[in-house]
Short mmCIF file of C-alpha atoms (C1' of nucleotides) in Angstrom, two decimals:
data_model
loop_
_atom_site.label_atom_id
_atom_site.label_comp_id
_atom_site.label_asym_id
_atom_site.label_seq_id
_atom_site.Cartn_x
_atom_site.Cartn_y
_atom_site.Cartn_z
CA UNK A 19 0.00 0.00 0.00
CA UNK A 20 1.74 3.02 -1.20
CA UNK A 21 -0.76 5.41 1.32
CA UNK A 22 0.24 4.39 4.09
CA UNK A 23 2.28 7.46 5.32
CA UNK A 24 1.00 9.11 8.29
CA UNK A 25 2.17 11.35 11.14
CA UNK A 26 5.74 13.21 9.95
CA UNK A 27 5.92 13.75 6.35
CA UNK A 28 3.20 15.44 4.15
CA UNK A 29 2.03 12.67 1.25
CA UNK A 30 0.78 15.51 -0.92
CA UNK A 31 0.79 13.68 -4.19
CA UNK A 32 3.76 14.96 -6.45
CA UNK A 33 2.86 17.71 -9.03
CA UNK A 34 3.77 17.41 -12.17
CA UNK A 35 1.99 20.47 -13.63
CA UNK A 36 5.04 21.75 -15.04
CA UNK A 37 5.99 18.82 -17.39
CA UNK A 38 1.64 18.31 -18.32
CA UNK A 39 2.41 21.97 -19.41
CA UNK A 40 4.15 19.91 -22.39
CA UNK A 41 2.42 17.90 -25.22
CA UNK A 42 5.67 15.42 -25.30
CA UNK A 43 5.19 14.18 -21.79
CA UNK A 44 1.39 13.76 -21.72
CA UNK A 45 1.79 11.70 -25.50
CA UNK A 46 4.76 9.84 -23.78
CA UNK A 47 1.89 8.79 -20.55
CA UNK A 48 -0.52 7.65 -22.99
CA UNK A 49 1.63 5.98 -25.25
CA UNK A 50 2.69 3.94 -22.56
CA UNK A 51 -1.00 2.97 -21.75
CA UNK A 52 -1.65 2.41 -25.50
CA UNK A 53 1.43 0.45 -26.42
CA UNK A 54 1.30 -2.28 -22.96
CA UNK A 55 -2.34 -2.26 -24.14
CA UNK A 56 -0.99 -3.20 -27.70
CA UNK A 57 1.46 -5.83 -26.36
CA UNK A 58 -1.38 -7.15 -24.65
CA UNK A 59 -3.56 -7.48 -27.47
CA UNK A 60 -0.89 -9.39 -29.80
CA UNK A 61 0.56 -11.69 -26.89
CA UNK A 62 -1.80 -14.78 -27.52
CA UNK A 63 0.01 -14.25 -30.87
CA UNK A 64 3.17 -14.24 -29.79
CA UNK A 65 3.58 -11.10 -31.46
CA UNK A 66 5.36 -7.33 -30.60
CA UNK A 67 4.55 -4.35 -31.85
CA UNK A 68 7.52 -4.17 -34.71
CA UNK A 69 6.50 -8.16 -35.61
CA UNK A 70 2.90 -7.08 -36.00
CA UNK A 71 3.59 -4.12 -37.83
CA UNK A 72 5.71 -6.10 -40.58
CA UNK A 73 3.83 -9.26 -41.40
CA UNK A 74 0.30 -6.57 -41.90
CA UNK A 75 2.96 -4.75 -44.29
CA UNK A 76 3.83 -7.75 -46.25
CA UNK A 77 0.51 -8.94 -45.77
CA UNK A 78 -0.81 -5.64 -47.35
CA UNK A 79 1.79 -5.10 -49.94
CA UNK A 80 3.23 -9.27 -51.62
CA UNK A 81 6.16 -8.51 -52.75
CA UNK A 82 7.35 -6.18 -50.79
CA UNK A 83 11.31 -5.56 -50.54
CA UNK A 84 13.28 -5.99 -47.16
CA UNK A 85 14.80 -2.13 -47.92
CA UNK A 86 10.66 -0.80 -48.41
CA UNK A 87 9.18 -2.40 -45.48
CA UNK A 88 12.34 -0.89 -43.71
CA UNK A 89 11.61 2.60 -44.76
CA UNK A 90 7.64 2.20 -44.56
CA UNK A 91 8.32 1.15 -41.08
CA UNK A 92 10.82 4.06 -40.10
CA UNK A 93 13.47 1.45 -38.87
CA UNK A 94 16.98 1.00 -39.75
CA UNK A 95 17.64 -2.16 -42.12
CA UNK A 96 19.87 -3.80 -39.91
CA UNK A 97 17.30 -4.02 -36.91
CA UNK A 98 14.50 -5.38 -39.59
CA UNK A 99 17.11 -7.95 -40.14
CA UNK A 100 15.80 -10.35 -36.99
CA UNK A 101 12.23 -9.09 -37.49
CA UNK A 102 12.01 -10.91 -40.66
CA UNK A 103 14.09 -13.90 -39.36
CA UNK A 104 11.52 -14.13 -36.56
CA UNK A 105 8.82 -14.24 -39.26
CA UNK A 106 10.22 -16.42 -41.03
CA UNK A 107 11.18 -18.83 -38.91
CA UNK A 108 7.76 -19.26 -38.19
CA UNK A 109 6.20 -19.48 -41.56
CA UNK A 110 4.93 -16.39 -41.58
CA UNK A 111 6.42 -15.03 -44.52
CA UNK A 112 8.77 -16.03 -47.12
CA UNK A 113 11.76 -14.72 -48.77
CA UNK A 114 12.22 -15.28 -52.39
CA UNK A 115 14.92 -13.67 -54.60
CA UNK A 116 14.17 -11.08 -56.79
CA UNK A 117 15.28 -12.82 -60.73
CA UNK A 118 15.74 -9.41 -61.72
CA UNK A 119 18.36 -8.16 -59.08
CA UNK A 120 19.67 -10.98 -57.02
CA UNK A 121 20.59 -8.40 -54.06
CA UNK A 122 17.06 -8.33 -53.25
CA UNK A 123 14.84 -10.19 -51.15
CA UNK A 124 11.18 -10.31 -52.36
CA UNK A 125 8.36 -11.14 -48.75
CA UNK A 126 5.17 -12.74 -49.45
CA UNK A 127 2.82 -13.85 -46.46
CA UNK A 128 2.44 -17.68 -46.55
CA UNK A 129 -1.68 -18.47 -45.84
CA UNK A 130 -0.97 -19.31 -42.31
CA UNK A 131 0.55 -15.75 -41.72
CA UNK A 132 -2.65 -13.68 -43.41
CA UNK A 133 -4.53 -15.91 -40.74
CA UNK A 134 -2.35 -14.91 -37.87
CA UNK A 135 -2.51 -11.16 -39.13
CA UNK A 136 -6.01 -11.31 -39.54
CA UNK A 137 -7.01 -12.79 -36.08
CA UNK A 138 -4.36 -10.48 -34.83
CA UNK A 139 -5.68 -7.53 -36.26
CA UNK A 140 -8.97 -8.31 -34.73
CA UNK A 141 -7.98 -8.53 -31.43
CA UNK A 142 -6.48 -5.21 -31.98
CA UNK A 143 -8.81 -3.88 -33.01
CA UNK A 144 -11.21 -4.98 -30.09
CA UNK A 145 -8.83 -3.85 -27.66
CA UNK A 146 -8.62 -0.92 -28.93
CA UNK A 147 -12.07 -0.41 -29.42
CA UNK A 148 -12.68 -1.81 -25.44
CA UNK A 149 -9.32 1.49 -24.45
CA UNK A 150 -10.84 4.11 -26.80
CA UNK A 151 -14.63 3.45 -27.51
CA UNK A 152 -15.47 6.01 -24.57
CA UNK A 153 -13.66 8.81 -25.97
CA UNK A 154 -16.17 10.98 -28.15
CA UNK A 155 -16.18 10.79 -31.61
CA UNK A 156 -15.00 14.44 -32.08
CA UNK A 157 -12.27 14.16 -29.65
CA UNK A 158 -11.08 11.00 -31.36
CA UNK A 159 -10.90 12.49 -34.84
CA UNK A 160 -8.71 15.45 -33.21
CA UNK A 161 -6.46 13.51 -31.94
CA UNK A 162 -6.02 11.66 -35.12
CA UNK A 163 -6.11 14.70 -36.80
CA UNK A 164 -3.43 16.00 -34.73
CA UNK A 165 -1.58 12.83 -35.00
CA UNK A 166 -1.30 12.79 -38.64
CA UNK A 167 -0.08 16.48 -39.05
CA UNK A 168 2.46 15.96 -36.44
CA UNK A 169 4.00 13.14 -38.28
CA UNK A 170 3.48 14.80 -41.71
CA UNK A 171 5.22 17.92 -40.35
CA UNK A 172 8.23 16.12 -39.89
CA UNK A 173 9.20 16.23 -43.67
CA UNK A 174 10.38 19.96 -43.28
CA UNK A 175 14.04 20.99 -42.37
CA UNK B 113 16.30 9.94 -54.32
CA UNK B 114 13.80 6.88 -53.05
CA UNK B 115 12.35 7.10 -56.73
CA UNK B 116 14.91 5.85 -59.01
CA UNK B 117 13.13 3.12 -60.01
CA UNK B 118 11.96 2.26 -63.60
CA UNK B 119 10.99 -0.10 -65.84
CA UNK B 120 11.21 -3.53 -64.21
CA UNK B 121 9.25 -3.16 -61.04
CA UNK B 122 6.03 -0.87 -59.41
CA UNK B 123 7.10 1.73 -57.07
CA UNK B 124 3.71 1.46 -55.66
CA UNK B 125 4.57 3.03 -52.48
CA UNK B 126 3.99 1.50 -49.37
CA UNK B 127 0.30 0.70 -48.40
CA UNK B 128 -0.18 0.77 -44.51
CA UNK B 129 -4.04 1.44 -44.79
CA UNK B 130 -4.34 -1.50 -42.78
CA UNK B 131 -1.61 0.36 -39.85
CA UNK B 132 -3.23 3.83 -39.76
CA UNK B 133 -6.80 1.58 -38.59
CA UNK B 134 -5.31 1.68 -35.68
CA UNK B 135 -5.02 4.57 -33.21
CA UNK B 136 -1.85 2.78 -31.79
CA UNK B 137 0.41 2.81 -35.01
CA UNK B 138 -0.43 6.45 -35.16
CA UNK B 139 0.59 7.73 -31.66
CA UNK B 140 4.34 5.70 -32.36
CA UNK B 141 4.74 7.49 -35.58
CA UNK B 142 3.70 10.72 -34.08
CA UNK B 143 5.45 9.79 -31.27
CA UNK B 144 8.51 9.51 -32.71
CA UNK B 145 8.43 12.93 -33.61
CA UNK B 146 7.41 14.58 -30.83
CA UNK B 147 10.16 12.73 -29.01
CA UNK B 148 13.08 13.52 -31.76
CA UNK B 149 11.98 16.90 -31.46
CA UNK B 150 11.96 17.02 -27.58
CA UNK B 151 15.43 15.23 -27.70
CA UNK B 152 16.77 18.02 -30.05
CA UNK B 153 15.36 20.63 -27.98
CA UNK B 154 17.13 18.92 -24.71
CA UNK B 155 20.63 18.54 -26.37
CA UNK B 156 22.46 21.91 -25.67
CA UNK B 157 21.49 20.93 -22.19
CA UNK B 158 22.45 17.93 -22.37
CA UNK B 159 19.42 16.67 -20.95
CA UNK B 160 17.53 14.00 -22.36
CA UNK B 161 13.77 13.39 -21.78
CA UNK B 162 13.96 11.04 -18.49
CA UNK B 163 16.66 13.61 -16.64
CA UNK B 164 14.71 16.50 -17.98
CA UNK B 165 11.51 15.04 -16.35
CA UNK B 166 13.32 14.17 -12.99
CA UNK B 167 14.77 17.74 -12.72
CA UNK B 168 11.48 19.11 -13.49
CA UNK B 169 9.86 16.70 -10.48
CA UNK B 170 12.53 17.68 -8.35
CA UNK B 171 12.52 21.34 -9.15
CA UNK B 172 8.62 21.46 -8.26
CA UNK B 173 8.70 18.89 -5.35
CA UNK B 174 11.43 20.07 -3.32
CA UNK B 175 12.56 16.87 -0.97
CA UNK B 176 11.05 14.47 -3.51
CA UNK B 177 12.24 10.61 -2.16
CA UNK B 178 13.18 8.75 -5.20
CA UNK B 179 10.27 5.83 -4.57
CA UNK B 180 7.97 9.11 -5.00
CA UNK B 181 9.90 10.09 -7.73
CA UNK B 182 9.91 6.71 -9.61
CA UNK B 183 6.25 6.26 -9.30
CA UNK B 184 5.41 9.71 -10.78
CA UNK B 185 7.98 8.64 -13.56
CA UNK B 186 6.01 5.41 -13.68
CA UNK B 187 9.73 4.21 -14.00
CA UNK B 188 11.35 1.16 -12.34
CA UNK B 189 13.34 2.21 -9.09
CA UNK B 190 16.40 0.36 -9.86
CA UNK B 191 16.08 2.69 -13.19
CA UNK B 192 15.99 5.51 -12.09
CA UNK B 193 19.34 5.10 -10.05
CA UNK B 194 21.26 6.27 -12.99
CA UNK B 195 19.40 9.33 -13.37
CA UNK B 196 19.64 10.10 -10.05
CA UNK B 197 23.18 9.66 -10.17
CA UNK B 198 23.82 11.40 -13.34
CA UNK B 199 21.94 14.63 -11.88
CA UNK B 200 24.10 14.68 -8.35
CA UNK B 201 27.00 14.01 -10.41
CA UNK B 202 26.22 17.28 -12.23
CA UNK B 203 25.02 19.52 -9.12
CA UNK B 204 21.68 19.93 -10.79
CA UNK B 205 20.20 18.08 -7.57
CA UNK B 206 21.28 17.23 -4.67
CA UNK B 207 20.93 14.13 -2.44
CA UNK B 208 20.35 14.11 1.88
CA UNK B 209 19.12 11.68 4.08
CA UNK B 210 15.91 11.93 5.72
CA UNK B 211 16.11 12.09 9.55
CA UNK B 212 13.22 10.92 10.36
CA UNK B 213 13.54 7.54 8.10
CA UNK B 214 17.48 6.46 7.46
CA UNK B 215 16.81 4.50 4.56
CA UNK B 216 15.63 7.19 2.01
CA UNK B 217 17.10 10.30 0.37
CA UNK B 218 15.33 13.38 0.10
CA UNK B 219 16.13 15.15 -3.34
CA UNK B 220 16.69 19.07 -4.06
CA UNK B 221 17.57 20.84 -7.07
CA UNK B 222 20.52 23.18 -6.61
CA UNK B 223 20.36 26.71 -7.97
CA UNK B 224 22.25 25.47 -10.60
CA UNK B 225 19.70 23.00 -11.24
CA UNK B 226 16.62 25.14 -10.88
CA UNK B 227 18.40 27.59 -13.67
CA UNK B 228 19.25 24.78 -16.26
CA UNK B 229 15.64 23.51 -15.55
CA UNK B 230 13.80 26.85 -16.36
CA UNK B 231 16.23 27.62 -19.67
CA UNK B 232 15.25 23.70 -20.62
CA UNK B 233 11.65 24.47 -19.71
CA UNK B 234 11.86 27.64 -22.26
CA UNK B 235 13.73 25.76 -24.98
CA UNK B 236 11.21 22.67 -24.55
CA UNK B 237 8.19 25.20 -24.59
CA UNK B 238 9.42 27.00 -27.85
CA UNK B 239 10.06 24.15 -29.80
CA UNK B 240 6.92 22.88 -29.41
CA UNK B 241 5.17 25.69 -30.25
CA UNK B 242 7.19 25.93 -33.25
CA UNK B 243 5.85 21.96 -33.95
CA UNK B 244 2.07 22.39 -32.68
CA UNK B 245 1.92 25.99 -33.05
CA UNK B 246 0.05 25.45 -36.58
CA UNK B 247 -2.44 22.57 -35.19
CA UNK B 248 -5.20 24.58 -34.24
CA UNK B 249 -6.73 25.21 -30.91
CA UNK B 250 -9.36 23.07 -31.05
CA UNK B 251 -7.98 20.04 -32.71
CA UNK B 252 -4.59 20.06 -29.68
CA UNK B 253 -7.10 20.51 -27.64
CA UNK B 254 -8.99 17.36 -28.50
CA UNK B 255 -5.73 15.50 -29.09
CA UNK B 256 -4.87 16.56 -25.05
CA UNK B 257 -8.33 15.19 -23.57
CA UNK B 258 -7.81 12.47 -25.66
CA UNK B 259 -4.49 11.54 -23.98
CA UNK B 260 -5.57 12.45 -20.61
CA UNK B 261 -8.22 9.99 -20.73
CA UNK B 262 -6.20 7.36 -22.28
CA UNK B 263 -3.82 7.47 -19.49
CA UNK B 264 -6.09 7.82 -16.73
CA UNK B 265 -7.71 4.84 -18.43
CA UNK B 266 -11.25 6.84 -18.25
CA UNK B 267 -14.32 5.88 -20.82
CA UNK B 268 -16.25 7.85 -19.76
CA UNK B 269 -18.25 10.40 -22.32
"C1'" DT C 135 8.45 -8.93 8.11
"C1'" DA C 136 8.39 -4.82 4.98
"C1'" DT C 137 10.56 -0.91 2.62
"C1'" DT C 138 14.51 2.27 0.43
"C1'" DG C 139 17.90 2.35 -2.44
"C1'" DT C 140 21.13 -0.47 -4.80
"C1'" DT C 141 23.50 -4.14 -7.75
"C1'" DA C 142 23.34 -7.34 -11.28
"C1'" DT C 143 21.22 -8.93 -15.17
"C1'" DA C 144 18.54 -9.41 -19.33
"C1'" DC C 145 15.64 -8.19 -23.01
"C1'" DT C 146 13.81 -4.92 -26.47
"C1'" DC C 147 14.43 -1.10 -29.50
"C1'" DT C 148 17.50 1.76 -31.83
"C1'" DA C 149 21.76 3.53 -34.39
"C1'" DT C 150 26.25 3.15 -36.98
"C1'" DA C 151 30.18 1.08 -39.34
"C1'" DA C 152 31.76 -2.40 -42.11
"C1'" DC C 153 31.28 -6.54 -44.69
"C1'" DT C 154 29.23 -9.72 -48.99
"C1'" DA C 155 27.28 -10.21 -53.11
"C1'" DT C 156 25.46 -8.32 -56.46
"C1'" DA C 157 24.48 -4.30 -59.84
"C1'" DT D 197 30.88 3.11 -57.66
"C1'" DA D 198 26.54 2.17 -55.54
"C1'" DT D 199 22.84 -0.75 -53.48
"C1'" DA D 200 20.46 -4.93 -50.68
"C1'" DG D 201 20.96 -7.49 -47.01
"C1'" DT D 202 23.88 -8.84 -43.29
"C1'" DT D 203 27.08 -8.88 -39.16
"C1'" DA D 204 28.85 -6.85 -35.20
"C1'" DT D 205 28.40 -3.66 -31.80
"C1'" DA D 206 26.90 -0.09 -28.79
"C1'" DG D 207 23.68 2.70 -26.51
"C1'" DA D 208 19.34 3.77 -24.48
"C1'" DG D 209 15.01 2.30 -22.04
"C1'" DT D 210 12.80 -1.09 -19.35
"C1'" DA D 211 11.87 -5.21 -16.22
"C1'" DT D 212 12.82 -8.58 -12.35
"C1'" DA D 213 15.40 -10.84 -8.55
"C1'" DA D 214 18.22 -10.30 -4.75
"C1'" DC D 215 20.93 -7.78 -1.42
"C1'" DA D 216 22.20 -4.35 2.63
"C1'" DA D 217 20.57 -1.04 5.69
"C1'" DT D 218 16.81 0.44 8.11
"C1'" DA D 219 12.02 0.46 9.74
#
DNA sequence: TATTGTTATACTCTATAACTATA
DNA sequence: TATAGTTATAGAGTATAACAATA
């Protein structure tokens, strides 16, 4: 029980009014919330965030090139490296060489892996329908709205 | 140049319809910015976001233990050790030992600390202003309630 | 027995340089 | 020479168990 503080010392609860003063901090709280929610969601899966986020690329986009999925996913290509293997590994996806430049790698979802992403994306979807489905409609679409301009402003420089 | 490609293969950028479904992928990505941004704000300080945000606690809750100071972090005490550490070791704070109860510390900022915090806190505020300035008032403020009620875990409507 | 701060440890995510095999 | 994927490595951030000192 962290209440349990009596007589000598004042438990006034710590104020952190200064750092809510900040968008950063508040998006790093809720983040937090939303991503263990997340892990949650894809553990029957045995699934992260970054393994999720890959095989519903590939599964969206056959074909798909080791160096794109890298880029669409905003992650250096050697740390995609063991995300694939990991998909792999377990059937997931496939690697197939590209005839036309051997370099490549070309990933295609094998069956089982649409099923996984598509049982995965529904329990995703429910749980975040079960963290979110109280927040307003209009509030939701502003913070999407928000969301979407923040990472579209990043271009400029 | 991403777009060098010709003949042999579709460019077809990325699809990640299937992603932006979910309010999760979006907060990352944003995320991501927000924190890049923060991080670049924090360097001339050399501060990064997890000392800023202790100095900041410290600075507003004068003779902050660090088990209060952890939980407010939502941070792992043995984690925040280091940051303690790294804060003494730069006089920005300062470490005693509460009378009253041996086995904890009671945290202050120094003047020096107090100063760095409030040029941080002004460098922090005007970079975000420069990144959400253009958002609109009513749209960051939706986005805020949004992630105040995520984190407190409220559905409420 | 419980708690504060600490050590040790491990795992995930991220970032960079350098290598290989192709082009 | 440049690019695709890889290896090696290092740094953050985070999580748990166990310990010493103190309550």
């Amino acid at each position: 029980m962290p209440d349990a503080l009596t007589a000598t010392d004042d438990v006034h609860h710590v104020d952190d009014s200064a750092l809510r003063a900040f968008f950063g901090y508040r998006m790093k709280r809720s983040f937090n919330v939303i991503q263990a929610d997340l892990a949650l969601a894809l553990k029957p899966f045995e699934l992260r965030m970054l393994t999720f986020t890959a095989l519903t690329l590939v599964v969206s986009n056959p074909g798909l090139r080791q160096s794109q999925l890298a880029e669409a996913m905003d992650v250096e290509r050697p740390n995609l490296v063991t995300i694939v293997e990991e998909l792999v590994r377990r059937d997931l996806i496939s690697k197939e060489r590209v005839p036309t430049d051997r370099r490549a790698y070309s990933l295609q979802a094998t069956r089982q892996g649409r099923m996984l992403c598509a049982e995965a994306t529904m329990a995703v979807t429910a749980h975040e329908e079960a963290l979110l489905g109280g927040l307003g409609e209009e509030i939701r679409a502003g913070a999407i709205e928000a969301m979407n301009r923040i990472e579209q402003g990043r271009q400029r420089d």
